[in-house]
Amino acid sequence: MVAPTEPILASTLWTLHRAVQDQTTSNPASRPKRLPTGLPSLDGALEGGLDHGSISCISAETNSGAGDIMLAALVSHLLGEPEAPATIIDTTLSFDLRRLHGKLVHALQIRGRDIEEAMTILERLKIMKVFDFVGLTESVVEVRESLECRSANSPSHILRQAAPRGTVGDSEDEDEMLDIPTLPSLVPQRSPKGIPTPSLLIIDSISQVAAPLIKSNYVQGQALLTSFMRSLAHLSRTHRLSTLLLNGTTTNSQSKEDTPSIFLSCALRPALGKTFAYMLDMHLLVHAIPKTAADARRVYGGKHEGKGEQEAELVEVIEVLQDRHGGRVGKWTAFTLDTSSNLAEAL
């Protein structure tokens, strides 16, 4: 029988919360900057980029520009901080390391740096390949243990009580997979200089392993996914970890529910349902739209293209569906890929 968690006085939590606020206010240099995505227009829409200490999710169709945004953010993270680690949990088994190396070399050339640095930078990147949801949870536990080893100062005894570390059971026992902490830590792990150490975790994609669970047993699948997301949120807040999830989409043109997109023509809906969306700090959606009014007439006009008819040109749009801590909902930007498969502004 599992013993109940000891209660904590609300005054204790509030005192710690005020201490963190006072320290951040008195030392502006300690405020963690947002992670740039590498696309200026997107960084402008996100008011600087992705937040540290939170979970961001990009929902998109397979083979869309979401993968390029992920790689651009990864390159920005690895080049922005000389010692910043990153981890990719690949559930699709399709991560292209050669493509990432090419983007690193391209970014180093733009910055006027030696391209030989690319191999040294890749030493700070860990790639984990998993096949199911159990493997995903075990990989996240390994990430947590790695972050705890890197932390120079461990949290106080009070904080360990306030946010007990979650545990993951053995792969053979799927009924008791997660023991989830109920209260978050208030003070992030810091480097000896007192500045939060930025880290990046990418899961590509969460719907690849979670959707089969929900499809086979909806109630149990949603319960496991909810427990996992709570544990992941606690990990992100505790270690100032920038967590980026890639999620699939579904298309249901006959659904009576309003589309979450600000574009009425978008029939895509994020996979894994509304419950999953409630557990995200920021939710982004990527989809394609016609580039010009003439292209829109070709796509939506209902006329078949003749032999001399020009094919409609499409651009991809990324928009903010949800923002828990800011007012960025509804902001969007359009982008394309240049001849080198790098992100470019859609003119």
CSV table of C-alpha atoms in Angstrom, one decimal:
chain,number,residue,atom,x,y,z
A,1,MET,CA,0.0,0.0,0.0
A,2,VAL,CA,1.4,3.4,-1.0
A,3,ALA,CA,1.7,5.9,1.8
A,4,PRO,CA,0.0,9.3,1.2
A,5,THR,CA,2.1,12.4,0.4
A,6,GLU,CA,2.8,14.6,3.4
A,7,PRO,CA,0.9,17.9,3.2
A,8,ILE,CA,2.7,21.2,2.9
A,9,LEU,CA,1.6,24.5,4.3
A,10,ALA,CA,0.4,27.0,1.8
A,11,SER,CA,2.5,29.7,3.6
A,12,THR,CA,5.6,27.7,2.8
A,13,LEU,CA,4.9,27.5,-0.9
A,14,TRP,CA,4.0,31.2,-1.0
A,15,THR,CA,7.2,32.2,0.7
A,16,LEU,CA,9.3,30.2,-1.8
A,17,HIS,CA,7.3,31.7,-4.6
A,18,ARG,CA,7.9,35.2,-3.5
A,19,ALA,CA,11.6,34.5,-3.0
A,20,VAL,CA,11.9,33.4,-6.6
A,21,GLN,CA,10.0,36.5,-7.8
A,22,ASP,CA,12.2,38.8,-5.7
A,23,GLN,CA,15.4,37.2,-7.0
A,24,THR,CA,14.3,37.5,-10.6
A,25,THR,CA,13.3,41.2,-10.2
A,26,SER,CA,16.6,42.1,-8.5
A,27,ASN,CA,18.7,40.3,-11.1
A,28,PRO,CA,17.4,40.8,-14.6
A,29,ALA,CA,20.3,38.8,-16.0
A,30,SER,CA,18.9,35.7,-14.4
A,31,ARG,CA,15.7,35.9,-16.4
A,32,PRO,CA,15.9,33.1,-19.0
A,33,LYS,CA,15.6,34.3,-22.6
A,34,ARG,CA,13.2,32.6,-25.0
A,35,LEU,CA,14.5,30.1,-27.6
A,36,PRO,CA,14.6,31.7,-31.1
A,37,THR,CA,13.2,29.5,-33.8
A,38,GLY,CA,15.5,30.8,-36.5
A,39,LEU,CA,12.6,32.3,-38.5
A,40,PRO,CA,12.5,36.1,-37.8
A,41,SER,CA,8.8,36.5,-38.6
A,42,LEU,CA,7.9,33.5,-36.3
A,43,ASP,CA,10.1,34.8,-33.5
A,44,GLY,CA,8.3,38.2,-33.9
A,45,ALA,CA,4.9,36.5,-33.6
A,46,LEU,CA,6.1,34.5,-30.6
A,47,GLU,CA,7.6,37.7,-29.0
A,48,GLY,CA,11.1,36.1,-29.0
A,49,GLY,CA,10.5,32.4,-29.5
A,50,LEU,CA,9.7,29.4,-27.4
A,51,ASP,CA,9.6,29.6,-23.6
A,52,HIS,CA,12.0,27.8,-21.3
A,53,GLY,CA,10.4,25.9,-18.5
A,54,SER,CA,7.3,25.1,-20.5
A,55,ILE,CA,5.8,22.6,-23.1
A,56,SER,CA,5.3,23.8,-26.7
A,57,CYS,CA,3.6,21.7,-29.3
A,58,ILE,CA,3.5,21.9,-33.1
A,59,SER,CA,0.6,20.0,-34.7
A,60,ALA,CA,1.0,19.4,-38.4
A,61,GLU,CA,0.6,16.9,-41.1
A,62,THR,CA,3.4,14.5,-42.0
A,63,ASN,CA,6.1,15.9,-44.3
A,64,SER,CA,5.0,19.5,-43.5
A,65,GLY,CA,7.3,22.4,-42.5
A,66,ALA,CA,6.9,21.5,-38.9
A,67,GLY,CA,10.0,19.3,-39.1
A,68,ASP,CA,12.0,22.2,-40.5
A,69,ILE,CA,10.9,24.5,-37.7
A,70,MET,CA,12.0,21.8,-35.2
A,71,LEU,CA,15.4,21.6,-36.8
A,72,ALA,CA,15.7,25.4,-37.0
A,73,ALA,CA,14.9,25.7,-33.3
A,74,LEU,CA,17.4,22.9,-32.5
A,75,VAL,CA,20.2,24.6,-34.4
A,76,SER,CA,19.4,27.9,-32.8
A,77,HIS,CA,19.6,26.3,-29.4
A,78,LEU,CA,22.9,24.5,-30.0
A,79,LEU,CA,24.6,27.6,-31.5
A,80,GLY,CA,23.1,30.0,-29.0
A,81,GLU,CA,24.6,28.5,-25.9
A,82,PRO,CA,28.2,27.0,-25.9
A,83,GLU,CA,27.3,24.3,-23.3
A,84,ALA,CA,23.6,23.9,-23.8
A,85,PRO,CA,22.5,20.2,-24.1
A,86,ALA,CA,19.7,18.9,-26.3
A,87,THR,CA,17.8,15.6,-26.5
A,88,ILE,CA,15.7,14.2,-29.3
A,89,ILE,CA,13.3,11.3,-28.6
A,90,ASP,CA,12.5,9.9,-32.1
A,91,THR,CA,9.4,7.8,-32.1
A,92,THR,CA,9.0,7.9,-35.9
A,93,LEU,CA,12.5,6.4,-36.5
A,94,SER,CA,13.0,8.8,-39.3
A,95,PHE,CA,15.3,11.5,-37.8
A,96,ASP,CA,17.7,12.6,-40.5
A,97,LEU,CA,21.1,13.4,-38.8
A,98,ARG,CA,22.8,14.2,-42.1
A,99,ARG,CA,20.2,16.9,-42.7
A,100,LEU,CA,20.8,18.4,-39.3
A,101,HIS,CA,24.5,18.4,-39.9
A,102,GLY,CA,23.9,20.3,-43.2
A,103,LYS,CA,21.8,22.9,-41.4
A,104,LEU,CA,24.5,23.3,-38.7
A,105,VAL,CA,27.1,23.8,-41.4
A,106,HIS,CA,25.0,26.4,-43.2
A,107,ALA,CA,24.3,28.3,-39.9
A,108,LEU,CA,28.0,28.3,-39.1
A,109,GLN,CA,28.9,29.7,-42.5
A,110,ILE,CA,26.3,32.5,-42.1
A,111,ARG,CA,27.9,33.4,-38.7
A,112,GLY,CA,31.4,33.3,-40.2
A,113,ARG,CA,32.5,30.4,-38.0
A,114,ASP,CA,34.5,27.3,-38.8
A,115,ILE,CA,32.3,24.5,-40.2
A,116,GLU,CA,34.4,22.0,-38.4
A,117,GLU,CA,32.7,23.1,-35.2
A,118,ALA,CA,29.6,21.1,-36.3
A,119,MET,CA,31.0,17.8,-35.0
A,120,THR,CA,31.9,19.3,-31.7
A,121,ILE,CA,28.4,20.8,-31.4
A,122,LEU,CA,26.8,17.4,-32.2
A,123,GLU,CA,28.5,16.0,-29.1
A,124,ARG,CA,25.9,17.9,-27.0
A,125,LEU,CA,23.0,16.2,-28.8
A,126,LYS,CA,21.5,12.9,-27.6
A,127,ILE,CA,19.2,10.9,-29.9
A,128,MET,CA,16.9,8.3,-28.4
A,129,LYS,CA,14.9,6.0,-30.6
A,130,VAL,CA,11.8,4.4,-29.0
A,131,PHE,CA,9.1,2.1,-30.3
A,132,ASP,CA,6.2,2.5,-27.9
A,133,PHE,CA,4.7,4.6,-25.1
A,134,VAL,CA,6.7,2.7,-22.4
A,135,GLY,CA,9.9,3.4,-24.2
A,136,LEU,CA,8.9,7.1,-24.4
A,137,THR,CA,8.4,7.3,-20.6
A,138,GLU,CA,11.6,5.5,-19.9
A,139,SER,CA,13.5,7.9,-22.2
A,140,VAL,CA,12.1,10.9,-20.3
A,141,VAL,CA,13.2,9.4,-17.0
A,142,GLU,CA,16.8,9.1,-18.5
A,143,VAL,CA,16.6,12.8,-19.5
A,144,ARG,CA,15.5,13.8,-16.0
A,145,GLU,CA,18.4,11.8,-14.4
A,146,SER,CA,20.8,13.4,-16.8
A,147,LEU,CA,19.6,16.9,-15.9
A,148,GLU,CA,19.8,16.2,-12.2
A,149,CYS,CA,23.4,15.0,-12.7
A,150,ARG,CA,24.3,18.3,-14.5
A,151,SER,CA,22.7,20.4,-11.8
A,152,ALA,CA,25.4,21.9,-9.5
A,153,ASN,CA,22.9,22.6,-6.6
A,154,SER,CA,20.1,20.2,-5.6
A,155,PRO,CA,16.8,21.6,-4.4
A,156,SER,CA,16.2,22.0,-0.7
A,157,HIS,CA,14.5,19.3,1.4
A,158,ILE,CA,11.3,21.3,1.4
A,159,LEU,CA,11.2,21.5,-2.3
A,160,ARG,CA,11.8,17.8,-2.7
A,161,GLN,CA,8.8,17.2,-0.6
A,162,ALA,CA,6.8,19.7,-2.6
A,163,ALA,CA,7.7,18.1,-5.9
A,164,PRO,CA,8.6,14.4,-5.4
A,165,ARG,CA,10.3,12.8,-8.3
A,166,GLY,CA,8.1,10.7,-10.6
A,167,THR,CA,8.9,7.1,-11.3
A,168,VAL,CA,8.4,4.8,-14.2
A,169,GLY,CA,7.7,1.1,-13.8
A,170,ASP,CA,9.3,-1.7,-15.7
A,171,SER,CA,8.3,-2.3,-19.3
A,172,GLU,CA,6.6,-5.5,-18.4
A,173,ASP,CA,4.2,-3.7,-16.0
A,174,GLU,CA,2.1,-1.3,-18.0
A,175,ASP,CA,-0.7,-1.0,-15.5
A,176,GLU,CA,1.4,1.1,-13.0
A,177,MET,CA,3.5,3.0,-15.5
A,178,LEU,CA,3.8,6.4,-13.8
A,179,ASP,CA,3.8,7.8,-10.3
A,180,ILE,CA,3.1,11.4,-10.9
A,181,PRO,CA,4.1,14.3,-8.7
A,182,THR,CA,1.2,16.5,-7.7
A,183,LEU,CA,3.0,19.8,-6.9
A,184,PRO,CA,5.6,21.5,-9.0
A,185,SER,CA,9.0,22.7,-7.8
A,186,LEU,CA,9.2,26.5,-7.5
A,187,VAL,CA,13.0,27.0,-7.8
A,188,PRO,CA,14.8,25.8,-11.0
A,189,GLN,CA,18.1,24.0,-11.0
A,190,ARG,CA,20.9,26.6,-11.6
A,191,SER,CA,24.5,26.6,-12.7
A,192,PRO,CA,27.2,27.7,-10.3
A,193,LYS,CA,26.9,31.3,-11.7
A,194,GLY,CA,23.2,31.4,-10.6
A,195,ILE,CA,21.9,31.5,-14.2
A,196,PRO,CA,19.4,28.8,-15.3
A,197,THR,CA,21.0,26.3,-17.6
A,198,PRO,CA,19.0,26.1,-20.8
A,199,SER,CA,18.2,22.7,-22.1
A,200,LEU,CA,16.0,21.5,-25.0
A,201,LEU,CA,13.9,18.3,-25.3
A,202,ILE,CA,12.2,17.4,-28.6
A,203,ILE,CA,9.7,14.5,-28.9
A,204,ASP,CA,9.0,13.6,-32.5
A,205,SER,CA,6.2,12.7,-32.4
A,206,ILE,CA,4.1,12.1,-29.4
A,207,SER,CA,1.0,11.1,-31.4
A,208,GLN,CA,3.0,8.2,-33.0
A,209,VAL,CA,3.0,6.3,-29.7
A,210,ALA,CA,0.1,7.8,-27.8
A,211,ALA,CA,-2.6,7.5,-30.6
A,212,PRO,CA,-2.5,3.6,-30.7
A,213,LEU,CA,-3.1,3.5,-26.9
A,214,ILE,CA,-6.1,5.8,-27.1
A,215,LYS,CA,-7.5,4.0,-30.1
A,216,SER,CA,-7.3,0.5,-28.4
A,217,ASN,CA,-8.6,1.7,-24.9
A,218,TYR,CA,-9.7,5.4,-24.8
A,219,VAL,CA,-10.1,5.7,-21.0
A,220,GLN,CA,-6.8,4.0,-20.1
A,221,GLY,CA,-4.9,5.7,-23.0
A,222,GLN,CA,-6.1,9.1,-22.0
A,223,ALA,CA,-5.2,8.4,-18.3
A,224,LEU,CA,-1.7,7.3,-19.3
A,225,LEU,CA,-1.2,10.3,-21.5
A,226,THR,CA,-2.4,12.7,-18.9
A,227,SER,CA,-0.1,11.3,-16.3
A,228,PHE,CA,2.8,11.5,-18.7
A,229,MET,CA,2.1,15.1,-19.6
A,230,ARG,CA,1.9,16.1,-15.9
A,231,SER,CA,5.2,14.5,-15.2
A,232,LEU,CA,6.7,16.2,-18.3
A,233,ALA,CA,5.4,19.6,-17.2
A,234,HIS,CA,6.9,19.1,-13.8
A,235,LEU,CA,10.3,18.2,-15.4
A,236,SER,CA,10.2,21.2,-17.7
A,237,ARG,CA,9.4,23.7,-14.9
A,238,THR,CA,12.0,22.2,-12.5
A,239,HIS,CA,14.9,22.3,-14.8
A,240,ARG,CA,13.9,25.3,-17.0
A,241,LEU,CA,13.6,22.8,-19.9
A,242,SER,CA,12.3,24.0,-23.2
A,243,THR,CA,10.1,21.0,-24.3
A,244,LEU,CA,9.0,20.8,-27.9
A,245,LEU,CA,6.5,18.2,-29.0
A,246,LEU,CA,5.5,17.3,-32.5
A,247,ASN,CA,1.9,16.1,-32.9
A,248,GLY,CA,-0.1,14.8,-35.8
A,249,THR,CA,-3.4,16.1,-37.2
A,250,THR,CA,-6.7,14.7,-38.3
A,251,THR,CA,-9.1,15.9,-41.0
A,252,ASN,CA,-12.9,15.8,-40.4
A,253,SER,CA,-14.6,18.2,-42.8
A,254,GLN,CA,-18.1,17.0,-41.6
A,255,SER,CA,-17.4,17.8,-37.9
A,256,LYS,CA,-19.9,20.2,-36.4
A,257,GLU,CA,-17.2,21.6,-34.1
A,258,ASP,CA,-15.6,24.9,-35.1
A,259,THR,CA,-12.1,24.6,-36.5
A,260,PRO,CA,-9.4,25.8,-34.0
A,261,SER,CA,-7.7,27.8,-36.7
A,262,ILE,CA,-8.4,31.4,-37.5
A,263,PHE,CA,-8.5,30.4,-41.2
A,264,LEU,CA,-11.9,29.0,-42.1
A,265,SER,CA,-10.5,27.0,-45.0
A,266,CYS,CA,-8.3,24.9,-42.6
A,267,ALA,CA,-9.9,21.5,-41.9
A,268,LEU,CA,-7.1,20.2,-39.8
A,269,ARG,CA,-7.5,19.4,-36.1
A,270,PRO,CA,-4.7,18.4,-33.7
A,271,ALA,CA,-4.6,14.8,-32.9
A,272,LEU,CA,-5.0,13.3,-29.4
A,273,GLY,CA,-8.1,15.4,-28.6
A,274,LYS,CA,-8.9,18.4,-26.5
A,275,THR,CA,-7.7,16.9,-23.2
A,276,PHE,CA,-4.2,16.8,-24.6
A,277,ALA,CA,-4.4,20.4,-25.7
A,278,TYR,CA,-5.3,21.6,-22.2
A,279,MET,CA,-2.0,20.2,-20.9
A,280,LEU,CA,0.2,22.4,-23.2
A,281,ASP,CA,1.6,25.8,-22.5
A,282,MET,CA,1.8,26.8,-26.1
A,283,HIS,CA,0.1,25.1,-29.1
A,284,LEU,CA,1.0,25.8,-32.7
A,285,LEU,CA,-0.7,24.6,-35.9
A,286,VAL,CA,1.0,24.3,-39.3
A,287,HIS,CA,-1.1,24.1,-42.5
A,288,ALA,CA,-1.0,25.2,-46.1
A,289,ILE,CA,-3.0,28.1,-47.6
A,290,PRO,CA,-2.9,29.7,-51.1
A,291,LYS,CA,-0.3,32.4,-51.5
A,292,THR,CA,-2.3,35.0,-53.4
A,293,ALA,CA,-5.9,35.8,-54.1
A,294,ALA,CA,-5.4,34.4,-57.6
A,295,ASP,CA,-4.1,31.2,-56.1
A,296,ALA,CA,-7.1,31.1,-53.7
A,297,ARG,CA,-9.5,31.4,-56.7
A,298,ARG,CA,-7.8,28.4,-58.4
A,299,VAL,CA,-8.0,26.3,-55.2
A,300,TYR,CA,-11.5,27.3,-54.0
A,301,GLY,CA,-13.1,28.4,-57.2
A,302,GLY,CA,-14.4,24.9,-58.0
A,303,LYS,CA,-13.1,25.1,-61.6
A,304,HIS,CA,-10.9,22.4,-63.1
A,305,GLU,CA,-7.6,23.6,-64.3
A,306,GLY,CA,-7.1,23.5,-68.1
A,307,LYS,CA,-4.0,22.7,-69.9
A,308,GLY,CA,-2.8,26.3,-69.9
A,309,GLU,CA,-4.0,27.0,-66.4
A,310,GLN,CA,-1.2,27.9,-63.9
A,311,GLU,CA,-1.0,25.7,-60.9
A,312,ALA,CA,-1.9,27.3,-57.6
A,313,GLU,CA,1.0,28.2,-55.3
A,314,LEU,CA,0.7,27.3,-51.6
A,315,VAL,CA,2.6,28.6,-48.6
A,316,GLU,CA,2.7,27.1,-45.1
A,317,VAL,CA,1.3,29.0,-42.1
A,318,ILE,CA,2.1,28.5,-38.5
A,319,GLU,CA,-0.4,30.0,-36.0
A,320,VAL,CA,-0.8,30.1,-32.3
A,321,LEU,CA,-3.8,28.1,-31.1
A,322,GLN,CA,-3.1,28.4,-27.4
A,323,ASP,CA,-0.9,30.4,-25.1
A,324,ARG,CA,-1.2,29.7,-21.4
A,325,HIS,CA,1.1,32.5,-20.1
A,326,GLY,CA,0.8,35.2,-22.8
A,327,GLY,CA,-1.4,36.9,-25.3
A,328,ARG,CA,0.0,35.4,-28.5
A,329,VAL,CA,-3.2,33.4,-29.4
A,330,GLY,CA,-4.2,34.2,-33.0
A,331,LYS,CA,-0.8,35.4,-34.2
A,332,TRP,CA,0.6,33.8,-37.3
A,333,THR,CA,3.2,34.0,-40.0
A,334,ALA,CA,3.7,32.3,-43.4
A,335,PHE,CA,6.9,30.6,-44.5
A,336,THR,CA,8.4,28.6,-47.3
A,337,LEU,CA,11.5,26.5,-47.9
A,338,ASP,CA,14.3,27.9,-50.1
A,339,THR,CA,16.4,25.9,-52.6
A,340,SER,CA,18.5,24.6,-49.7
A,341,SER,CA,15.5,23.5,-47.7
A,342,ASN,CA,16.0,26.2,-45.2
A,343,LEU,CA,13.1,28.3,-43.7
A,344,ALA,CA,12.4,31.5,-45.6
A,345,GLU,CA,9.9,34.3,-45.3
A,346,ALA,CA,6.9,33.9,-47.6
A,347,LEU,CA,6.8,37.2,-49.6
